Coordinates of C-alpha atoms and ligand atoms in Angstrom, one line a residue:
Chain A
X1 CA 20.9 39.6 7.9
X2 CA 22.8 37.2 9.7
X3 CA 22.5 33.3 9.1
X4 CA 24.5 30.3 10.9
X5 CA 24.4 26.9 9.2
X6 CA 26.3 24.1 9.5
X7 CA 27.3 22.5 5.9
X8 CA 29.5 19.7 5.8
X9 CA 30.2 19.5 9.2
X10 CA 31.2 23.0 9.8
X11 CA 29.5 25.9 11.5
X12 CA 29.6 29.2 9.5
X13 CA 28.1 32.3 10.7
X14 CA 27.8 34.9 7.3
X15 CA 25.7 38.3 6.6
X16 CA 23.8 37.5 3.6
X17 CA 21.4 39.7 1.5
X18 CA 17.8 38.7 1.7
X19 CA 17.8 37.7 -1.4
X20 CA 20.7 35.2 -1.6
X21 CA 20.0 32.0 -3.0
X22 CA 21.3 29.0 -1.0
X23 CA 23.4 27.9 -3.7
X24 CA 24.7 31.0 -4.6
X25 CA 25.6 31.2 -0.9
X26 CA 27.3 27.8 -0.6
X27 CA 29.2 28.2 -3.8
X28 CA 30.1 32.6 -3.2
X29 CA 31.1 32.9 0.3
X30 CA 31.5 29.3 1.6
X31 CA 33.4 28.2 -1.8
X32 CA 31.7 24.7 -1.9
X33 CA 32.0 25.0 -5.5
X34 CA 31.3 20.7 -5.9
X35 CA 27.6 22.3 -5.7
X36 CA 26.9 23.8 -9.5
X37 CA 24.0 25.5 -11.0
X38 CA 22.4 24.9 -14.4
X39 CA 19.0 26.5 -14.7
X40 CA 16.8 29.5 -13.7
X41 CA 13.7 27.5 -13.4
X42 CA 14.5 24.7 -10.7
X43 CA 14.3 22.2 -13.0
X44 CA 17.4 20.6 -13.6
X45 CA 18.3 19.2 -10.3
X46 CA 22.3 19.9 -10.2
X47 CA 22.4 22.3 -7.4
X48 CA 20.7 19.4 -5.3
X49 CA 21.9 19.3 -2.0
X50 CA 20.7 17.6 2.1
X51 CA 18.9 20.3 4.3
X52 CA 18.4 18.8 7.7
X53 CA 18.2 15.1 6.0
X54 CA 16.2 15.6 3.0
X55 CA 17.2 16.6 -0.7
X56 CA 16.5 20.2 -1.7
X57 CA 17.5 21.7 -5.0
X58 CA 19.4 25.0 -3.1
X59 CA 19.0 27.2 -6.0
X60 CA 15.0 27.5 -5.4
X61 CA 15.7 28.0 -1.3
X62 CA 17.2 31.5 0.6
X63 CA 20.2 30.9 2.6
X64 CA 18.3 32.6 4.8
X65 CA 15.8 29.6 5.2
X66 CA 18.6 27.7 5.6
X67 CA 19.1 29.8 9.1
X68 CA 20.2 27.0 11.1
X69 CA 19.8 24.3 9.4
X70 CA 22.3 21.4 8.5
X71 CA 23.2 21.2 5.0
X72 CA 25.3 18.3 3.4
X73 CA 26.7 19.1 0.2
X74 CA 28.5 16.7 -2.3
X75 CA 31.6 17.9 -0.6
X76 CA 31.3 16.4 2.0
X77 CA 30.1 12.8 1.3
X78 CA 33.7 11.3 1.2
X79 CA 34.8 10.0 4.3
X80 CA 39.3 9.8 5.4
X81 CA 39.7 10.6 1.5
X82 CA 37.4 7.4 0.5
X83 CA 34.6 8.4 -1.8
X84 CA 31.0 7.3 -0.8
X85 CA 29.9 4.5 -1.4
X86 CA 27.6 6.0 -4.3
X87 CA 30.0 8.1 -6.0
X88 CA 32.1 4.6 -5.9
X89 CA 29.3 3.3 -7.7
X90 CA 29.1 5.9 -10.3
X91 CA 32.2 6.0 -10.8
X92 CA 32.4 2.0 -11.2
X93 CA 29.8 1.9 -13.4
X94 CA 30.6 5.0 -15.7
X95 CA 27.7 6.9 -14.9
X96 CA 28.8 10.5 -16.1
X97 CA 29.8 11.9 -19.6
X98 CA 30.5 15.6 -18.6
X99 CA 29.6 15.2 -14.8
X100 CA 27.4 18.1 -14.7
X101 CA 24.9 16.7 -13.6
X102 CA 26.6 14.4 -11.5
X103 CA 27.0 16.2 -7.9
X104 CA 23.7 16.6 -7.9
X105 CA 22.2 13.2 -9.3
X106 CA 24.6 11.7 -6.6
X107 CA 22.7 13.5 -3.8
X108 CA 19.1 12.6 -4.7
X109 CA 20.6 9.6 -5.5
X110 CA 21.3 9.2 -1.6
X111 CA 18.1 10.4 -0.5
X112 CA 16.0 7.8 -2.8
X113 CA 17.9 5.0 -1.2
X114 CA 17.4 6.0 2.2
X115 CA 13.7 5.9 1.5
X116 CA 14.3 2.7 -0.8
X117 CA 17.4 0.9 -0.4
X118 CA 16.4 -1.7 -2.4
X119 CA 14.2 0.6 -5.0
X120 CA 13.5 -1.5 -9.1
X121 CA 14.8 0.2 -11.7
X122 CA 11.2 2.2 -11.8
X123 CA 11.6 3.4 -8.4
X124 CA 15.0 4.6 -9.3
X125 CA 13.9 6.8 -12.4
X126 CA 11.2 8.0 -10.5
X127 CA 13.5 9.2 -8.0
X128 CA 15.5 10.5 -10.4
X129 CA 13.0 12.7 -12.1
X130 CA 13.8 15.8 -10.7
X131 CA 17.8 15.5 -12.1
X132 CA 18.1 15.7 -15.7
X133 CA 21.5 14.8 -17.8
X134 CA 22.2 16.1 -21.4
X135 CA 24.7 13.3 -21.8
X136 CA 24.0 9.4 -20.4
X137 CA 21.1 8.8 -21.3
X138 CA 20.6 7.5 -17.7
X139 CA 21.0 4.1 -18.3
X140 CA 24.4 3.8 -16.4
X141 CA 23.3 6.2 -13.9
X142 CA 20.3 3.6 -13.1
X143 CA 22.7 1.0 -13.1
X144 CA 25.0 2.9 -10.4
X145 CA 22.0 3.6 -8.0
X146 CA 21.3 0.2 -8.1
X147 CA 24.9 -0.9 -7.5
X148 CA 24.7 1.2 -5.0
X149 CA 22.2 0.0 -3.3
X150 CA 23.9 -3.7 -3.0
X151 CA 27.0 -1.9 -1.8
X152 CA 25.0 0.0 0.8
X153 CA 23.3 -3.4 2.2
X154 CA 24.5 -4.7 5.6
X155 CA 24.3 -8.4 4.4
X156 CA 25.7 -7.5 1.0
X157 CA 28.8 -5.9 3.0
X158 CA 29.4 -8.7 5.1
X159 CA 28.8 -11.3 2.3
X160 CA 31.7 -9.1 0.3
X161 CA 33.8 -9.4 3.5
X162 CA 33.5 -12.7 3.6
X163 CA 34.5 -13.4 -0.2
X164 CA 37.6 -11.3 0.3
X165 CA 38.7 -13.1 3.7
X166 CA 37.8 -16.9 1.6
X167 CA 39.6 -15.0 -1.3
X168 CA 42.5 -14.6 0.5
X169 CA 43.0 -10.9 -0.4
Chain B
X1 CA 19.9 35.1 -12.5
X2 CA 19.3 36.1 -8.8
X3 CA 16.5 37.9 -7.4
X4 CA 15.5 41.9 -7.0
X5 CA 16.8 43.2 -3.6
X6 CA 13.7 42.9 -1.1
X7 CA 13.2 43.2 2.3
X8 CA 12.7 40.2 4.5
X9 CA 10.1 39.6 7.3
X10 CA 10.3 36.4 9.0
X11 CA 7.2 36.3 11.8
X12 CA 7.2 33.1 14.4
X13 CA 3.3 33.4 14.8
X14 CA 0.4 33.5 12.6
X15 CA -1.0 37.4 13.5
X16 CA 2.7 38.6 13.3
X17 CA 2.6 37.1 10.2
X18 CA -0.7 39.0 8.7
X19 CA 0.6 42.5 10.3
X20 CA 3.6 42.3 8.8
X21 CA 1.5 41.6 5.6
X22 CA -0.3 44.9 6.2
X23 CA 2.6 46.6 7.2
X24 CA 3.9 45.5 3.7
X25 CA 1.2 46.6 1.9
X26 CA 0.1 45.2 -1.8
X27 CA 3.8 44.5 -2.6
X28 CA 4.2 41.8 -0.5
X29 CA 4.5 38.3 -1.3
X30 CA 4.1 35.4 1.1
X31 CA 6.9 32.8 0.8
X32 CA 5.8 29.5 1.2
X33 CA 8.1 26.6 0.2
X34 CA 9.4 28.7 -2.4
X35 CA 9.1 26.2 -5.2
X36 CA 7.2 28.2 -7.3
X37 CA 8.1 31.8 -6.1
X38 CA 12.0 31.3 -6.2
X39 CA 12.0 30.5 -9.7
X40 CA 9.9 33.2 -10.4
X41 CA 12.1 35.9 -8.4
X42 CA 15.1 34.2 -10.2
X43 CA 13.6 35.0 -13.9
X44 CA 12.5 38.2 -12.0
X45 CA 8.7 37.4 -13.5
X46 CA 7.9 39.0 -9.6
X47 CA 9.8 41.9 -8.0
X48 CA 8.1 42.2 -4.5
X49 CA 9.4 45.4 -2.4
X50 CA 8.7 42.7 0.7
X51 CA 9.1 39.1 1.5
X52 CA 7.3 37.2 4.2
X53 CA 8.9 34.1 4.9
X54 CA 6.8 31.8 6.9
X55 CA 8.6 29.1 7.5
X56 CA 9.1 29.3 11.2
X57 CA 5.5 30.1 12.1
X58 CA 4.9 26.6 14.2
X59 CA 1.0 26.5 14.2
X60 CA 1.0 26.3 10.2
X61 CA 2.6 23.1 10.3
X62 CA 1.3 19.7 10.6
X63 CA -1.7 17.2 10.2
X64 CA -4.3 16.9 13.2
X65 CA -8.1 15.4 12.7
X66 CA -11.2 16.4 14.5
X67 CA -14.7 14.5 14.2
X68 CA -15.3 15.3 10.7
X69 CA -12.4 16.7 8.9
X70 CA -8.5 15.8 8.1
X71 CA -6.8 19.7 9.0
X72 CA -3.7 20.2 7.0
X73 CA -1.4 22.9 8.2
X74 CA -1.0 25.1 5.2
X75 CA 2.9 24.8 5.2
X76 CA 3.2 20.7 5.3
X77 CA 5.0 19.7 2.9
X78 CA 4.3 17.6 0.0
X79 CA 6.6 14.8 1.1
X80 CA 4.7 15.0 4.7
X81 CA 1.3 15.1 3.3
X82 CA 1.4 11.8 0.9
X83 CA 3.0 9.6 4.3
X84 CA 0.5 10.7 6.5
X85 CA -1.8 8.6 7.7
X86 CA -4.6 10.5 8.2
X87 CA -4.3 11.6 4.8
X88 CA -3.9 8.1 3.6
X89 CA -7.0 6.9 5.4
X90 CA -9.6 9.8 5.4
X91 CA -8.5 11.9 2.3
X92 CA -6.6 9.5 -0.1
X93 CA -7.3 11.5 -2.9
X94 CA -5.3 14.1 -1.4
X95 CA -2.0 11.2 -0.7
X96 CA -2.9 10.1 -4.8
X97 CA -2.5 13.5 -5.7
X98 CA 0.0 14.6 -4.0
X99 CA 2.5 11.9 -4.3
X100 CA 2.1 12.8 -8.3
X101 CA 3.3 16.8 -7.8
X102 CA 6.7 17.7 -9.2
X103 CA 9.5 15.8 -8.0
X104 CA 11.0 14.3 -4.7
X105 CA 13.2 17.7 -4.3
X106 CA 10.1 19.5 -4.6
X107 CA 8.1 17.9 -2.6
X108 CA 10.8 18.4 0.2
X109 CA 10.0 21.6 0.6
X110 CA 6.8 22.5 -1.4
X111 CA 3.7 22.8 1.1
X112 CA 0.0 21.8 0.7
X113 CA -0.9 25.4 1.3
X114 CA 1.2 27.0 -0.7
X115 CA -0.2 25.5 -4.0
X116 CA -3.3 25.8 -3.2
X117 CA -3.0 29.9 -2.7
X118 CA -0.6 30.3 -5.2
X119 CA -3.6 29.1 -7.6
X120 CA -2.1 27.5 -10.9
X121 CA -4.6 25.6 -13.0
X122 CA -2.2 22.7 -13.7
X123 CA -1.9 22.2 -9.9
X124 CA -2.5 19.4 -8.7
X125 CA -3.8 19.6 -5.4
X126 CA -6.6 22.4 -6.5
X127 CA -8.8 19.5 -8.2
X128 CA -8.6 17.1 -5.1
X129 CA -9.5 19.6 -2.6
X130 CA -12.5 21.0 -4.4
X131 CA -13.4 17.6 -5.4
X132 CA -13.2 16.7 -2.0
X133 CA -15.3 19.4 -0.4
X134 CA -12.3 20.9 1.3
X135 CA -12.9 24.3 3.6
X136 CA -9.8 27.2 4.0
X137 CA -9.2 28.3 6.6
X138 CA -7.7 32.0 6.2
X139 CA -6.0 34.6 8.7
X140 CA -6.6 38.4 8.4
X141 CA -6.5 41.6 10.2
X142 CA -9.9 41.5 11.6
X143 CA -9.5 37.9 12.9
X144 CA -10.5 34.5 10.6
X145 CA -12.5 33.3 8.2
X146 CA -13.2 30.4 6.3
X147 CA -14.0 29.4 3.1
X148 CA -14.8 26.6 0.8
X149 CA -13.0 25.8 -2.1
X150 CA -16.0 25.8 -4.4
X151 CA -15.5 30.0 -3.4
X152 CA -11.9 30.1 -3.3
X153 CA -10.4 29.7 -6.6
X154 CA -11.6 32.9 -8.6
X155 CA -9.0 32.7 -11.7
X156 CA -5.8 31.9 -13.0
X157 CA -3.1 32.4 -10.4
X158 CA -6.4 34.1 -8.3
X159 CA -8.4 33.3 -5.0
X160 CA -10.3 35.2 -2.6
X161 CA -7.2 35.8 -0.2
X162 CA -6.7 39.4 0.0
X163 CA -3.2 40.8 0.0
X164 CA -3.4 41.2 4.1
X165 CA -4.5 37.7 4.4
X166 CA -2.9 34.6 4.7
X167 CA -4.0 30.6 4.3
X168 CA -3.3 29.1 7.6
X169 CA -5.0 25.7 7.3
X170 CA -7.3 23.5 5.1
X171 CA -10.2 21.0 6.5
X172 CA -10.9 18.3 4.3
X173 CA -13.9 16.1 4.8
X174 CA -12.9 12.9 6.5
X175 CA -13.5 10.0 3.1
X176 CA -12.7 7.0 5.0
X177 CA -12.2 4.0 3.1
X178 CA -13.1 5.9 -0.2
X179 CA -11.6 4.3 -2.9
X180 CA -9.3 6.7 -5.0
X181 CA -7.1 7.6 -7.9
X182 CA -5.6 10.3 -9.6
X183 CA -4.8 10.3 -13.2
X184 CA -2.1 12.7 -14.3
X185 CA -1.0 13.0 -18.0
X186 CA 2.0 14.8 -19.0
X187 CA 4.7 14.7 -21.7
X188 CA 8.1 15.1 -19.8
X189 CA 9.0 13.6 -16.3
X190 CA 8.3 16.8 -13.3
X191 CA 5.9 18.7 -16.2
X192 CA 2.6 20.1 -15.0
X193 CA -0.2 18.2 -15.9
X194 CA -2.1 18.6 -19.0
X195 CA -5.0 17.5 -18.0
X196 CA -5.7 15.1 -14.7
X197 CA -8.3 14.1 -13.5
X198 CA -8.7 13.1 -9.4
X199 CA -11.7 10.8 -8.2
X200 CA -13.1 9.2 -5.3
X201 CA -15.5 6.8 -5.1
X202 CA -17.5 5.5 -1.9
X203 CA -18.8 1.7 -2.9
X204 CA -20.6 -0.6 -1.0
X205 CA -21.9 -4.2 -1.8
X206 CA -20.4 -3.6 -5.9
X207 CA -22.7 -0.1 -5.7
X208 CA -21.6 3.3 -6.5
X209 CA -23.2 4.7 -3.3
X210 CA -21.5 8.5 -4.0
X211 CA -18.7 10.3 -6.0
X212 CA -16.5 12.9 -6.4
X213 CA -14.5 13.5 -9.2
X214 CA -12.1 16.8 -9.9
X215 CA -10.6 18.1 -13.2
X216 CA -7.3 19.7 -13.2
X217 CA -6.6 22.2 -16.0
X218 CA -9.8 22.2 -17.7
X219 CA -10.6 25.7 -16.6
X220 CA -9.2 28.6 -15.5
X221 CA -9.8 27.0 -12.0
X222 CA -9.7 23.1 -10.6
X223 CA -13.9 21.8 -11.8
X224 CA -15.8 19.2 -10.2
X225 CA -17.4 16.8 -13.1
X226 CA -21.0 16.6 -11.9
X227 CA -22.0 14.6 -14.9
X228 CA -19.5 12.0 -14.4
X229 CA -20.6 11.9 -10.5
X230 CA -24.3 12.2 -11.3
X231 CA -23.9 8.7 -13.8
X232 CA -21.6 7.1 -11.2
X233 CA -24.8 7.1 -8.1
X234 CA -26.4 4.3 -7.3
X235 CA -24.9 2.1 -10.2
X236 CA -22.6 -0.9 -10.2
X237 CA -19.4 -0.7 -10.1
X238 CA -18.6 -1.9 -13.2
X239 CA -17.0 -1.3 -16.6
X240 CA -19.5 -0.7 -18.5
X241 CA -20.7 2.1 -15.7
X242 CA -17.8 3.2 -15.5
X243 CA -17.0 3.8 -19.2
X244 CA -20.3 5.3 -19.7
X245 CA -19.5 7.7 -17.2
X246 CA -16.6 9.1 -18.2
X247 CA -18.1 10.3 -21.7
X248 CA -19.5 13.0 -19.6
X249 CA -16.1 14.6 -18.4
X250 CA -16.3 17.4 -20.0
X251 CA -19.5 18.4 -19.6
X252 CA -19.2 22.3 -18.5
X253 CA -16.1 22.7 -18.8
X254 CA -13.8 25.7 -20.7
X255 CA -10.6 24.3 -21.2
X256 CA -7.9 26.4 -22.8
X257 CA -5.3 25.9 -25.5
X258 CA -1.7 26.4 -25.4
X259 CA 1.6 24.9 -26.7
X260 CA 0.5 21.7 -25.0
X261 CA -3.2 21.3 -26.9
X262 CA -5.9 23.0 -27.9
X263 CA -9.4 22.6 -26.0
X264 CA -10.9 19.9 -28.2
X265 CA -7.6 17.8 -27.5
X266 CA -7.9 18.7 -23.5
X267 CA -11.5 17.3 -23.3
X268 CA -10.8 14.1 -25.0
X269 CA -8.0 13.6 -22.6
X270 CA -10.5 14.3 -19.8
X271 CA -12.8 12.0 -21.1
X272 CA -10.0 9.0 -21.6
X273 CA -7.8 9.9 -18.3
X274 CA -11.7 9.6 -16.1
X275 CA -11.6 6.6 -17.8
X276 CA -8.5 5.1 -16.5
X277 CA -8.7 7.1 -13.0
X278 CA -12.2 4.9 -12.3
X279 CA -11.1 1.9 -13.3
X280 CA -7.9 2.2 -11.5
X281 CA -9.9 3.5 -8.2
X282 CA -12.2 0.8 -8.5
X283 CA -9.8 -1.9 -9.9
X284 CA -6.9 -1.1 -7.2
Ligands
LIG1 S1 20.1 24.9 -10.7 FE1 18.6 23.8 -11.9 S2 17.3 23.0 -10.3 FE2 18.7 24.2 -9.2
LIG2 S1 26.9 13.7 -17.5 FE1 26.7 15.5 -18.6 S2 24.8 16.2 -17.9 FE2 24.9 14.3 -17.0

């Protein structure tokens, strides 16, 4: 069958079996390889992705549900070759070992703070629960979602402006 | 792994839906959200010759009220469910419930109605809706029916839904200003519950003027706790009541035993987690 979507900001129209998964589609044919794949049982949370706004893990969704929808996948989070502001964030605060896990922490990491942007560190492991990493131990990765979140604040921003411009930078 | 090749039928209304279900015959499987079917056609645990995506079927969707009863389109999603207000203010056991099942991906894209048909024990919502009264409303070849979840859940993985038939909506009694709680107990983060235990309570002047109270996983299908309801009525709303009250839990029940616990562990869960899920209800 045939399927349009629109990932990262580009249309592609593909024939797909029935039976391809999302991620195997995003990964296969549209080589958006940033997107990995760690378990059968949709548990793990690495292959989590943006369908029309909202974090999916695209290993337990058909590409052809995805039929023209608009996907964003870590790929395409940086903006003029600057990374996101949350993939600053874990970067800055070392919150990968392996970075397995990473792509798709740093999505649902996204989606929390657009429904929290100023989530506790509770709020933040809750959101977190469906992403699991073999390596952390989550502690930094907490830390970066809540760095995050300062980075991502409109007062925080301009108070940052404001230190560089008294700073003299 | 992926899944078995299948064909793929993708209807935009609720009777193209159930004739391409007969069409399909006994090897068809209705895809819901797909949260619990995809990983089963990934471990290839289910090989259907026919899938029946419905996902673009618009009338399935959504949360409306008439007089008496919250109606929840059988493919609104978790995440929609547990913000709605109608939910929140008429059924908030449901929004308890709901807000407890899997995790934020999931909920994305995991539907009220597709739990509730696919059956598990350790689901969440099963317990709620009985507990709560809640009515199905189900879509066949020879027009609709409905029925009440007391008659719907028949076994593990099992309810009345025939193979041509499809869950199109589910009224739940309007509870307004009920006071609720549900009480999930799990080992891991995302893990399926245990035991829980989902209750409602309607109190007026410190009274227990009624009760409802729903045990998930302590049966091969969601129980209500009549014993625990029958010592809530007409009592105060207090500890002592409450405590009391919850001794009863497992009264009738046939819990099973797995890697997780056996039965006599399961009803002393059921037992402490009523416990906690009155208190909480009453106390917040
Ligand atoms: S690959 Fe593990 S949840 Fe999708
Ligand atoms: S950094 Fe290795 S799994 Fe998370």
């Amino acid at each position: 069958m045939r399927v349009t979507m629109v990932v990262d900001g580009v249309s592609y129209t593909d024939e797909v079996e029935p039976r391809t998964l999302l991620v195997q589609h995003l990964r296969e044919k549209l080589g958006k390889t940033g997107t990995v794949v760690g378990c059968d049982t949709g548990n793990c949370g690495a292959c989590t992705v943006h369908v029309d706004g909202h974090s999916v893990k695209s290993c337990s969704m058909l590409a052809a549900q995805a039929d023209g929808c608009e996907i964003t996948t870590i790929e395409g989070l940086a903006r003029d070759g600057k990374l996101h502001p949350v993939q600053q964030a874990f970067h800055d605060n070392h919150a990968l070992q392996c970075g397995f896990c990473t792509p798709g922490m740093i999505m649902q990491a996204i989606d929390l703070l657009a429904d929290d942007p100023d989530p506790d560190e509770r709020t933040v492991r809750h959101g977190l629960e469906g992403n699991l990493c073999r390596c952390t131990g989550y502690q930094n990765i907490v830390r970066a979602v809540q760095d995050a979140a300062h980075r991502l604040k409109p007062a925080a921003e301009a108070d940052r402006e404001r230190e560089t411009v008294a700073g003299g930078e | 792994m992926i899944p078995s090749a299948f064909d793929y039928a993708r209807p935009s209304t609720v009777e193209e839906a159930v004739q391409a279900l007969v069409d399909a015959g006994e090897d068809a499987k209705v895809l819901a959200g797909g949260q619990s079917l995809l990983p089963v056609l990934r471990m290839r645990l289910a090989a259907p010759t026919v899938v029946v995506d419905i996902g673009r079927v618009p009338e399935l969707r959504g949360i409306t009220e008439d007089a008496d009863n919250v109606v929840i389109g059988a493919m609104t999603t978790h995440y929609d469910v547990a913000r709605d207000h109608l939910v929140q203010d008429h059924a908030s056991l449901i929004a308890r419930a709901t807000e407890t099942v899997a995790d934020p991906q999931i909920r994305h894209r995991g539907t009220f109605g597709g739990s509730l048909a696919h059956a598990d024990p350790a689901g969440d919502l099963l317990a709620p809706a009985l507990a709560l009264g809640a009515v199905m409303v189900v879509a066949g070849p020879n027009g609709r029916r409905e029925v009440p979840a007391s008659e719907f859940f028949v076994d593990y993985f099992t309810t009345t839904l025939a193979a041509d038939e499809l869950l199109v909506a589910v009224k739940v009694p309007k509870h307004t200003g009920w006071l609720s709680h549900y009480e999930k107990f799990n080992r891991v983060a995302q893990a399926w519950s245990i035991v829980a235990v989902g209750v409602s309570l309607r109190v007026s002047g410190g009274q227990i003027a009624d009760a409802r109270v729903g045990l998930t996983n302590m049966a091969s299908v969601p129980v209500r706790a009549v014993g625990v309801e029958q010592a809530l009525i007409g009592q105060p709303a207090g500890a002592d009541v409450l405590r009391a009250a919850a001794e009863h839990a497992a009264e009738g029940t046939s819990p099973g035993s797995d890697g997780n616990g056996d039965a006599a562990y399961r009803s002393q869960l059921a037992k402490v987690l009523t416990g906690r899920a009155l208190s909480m209800a009453v106390g917040g």
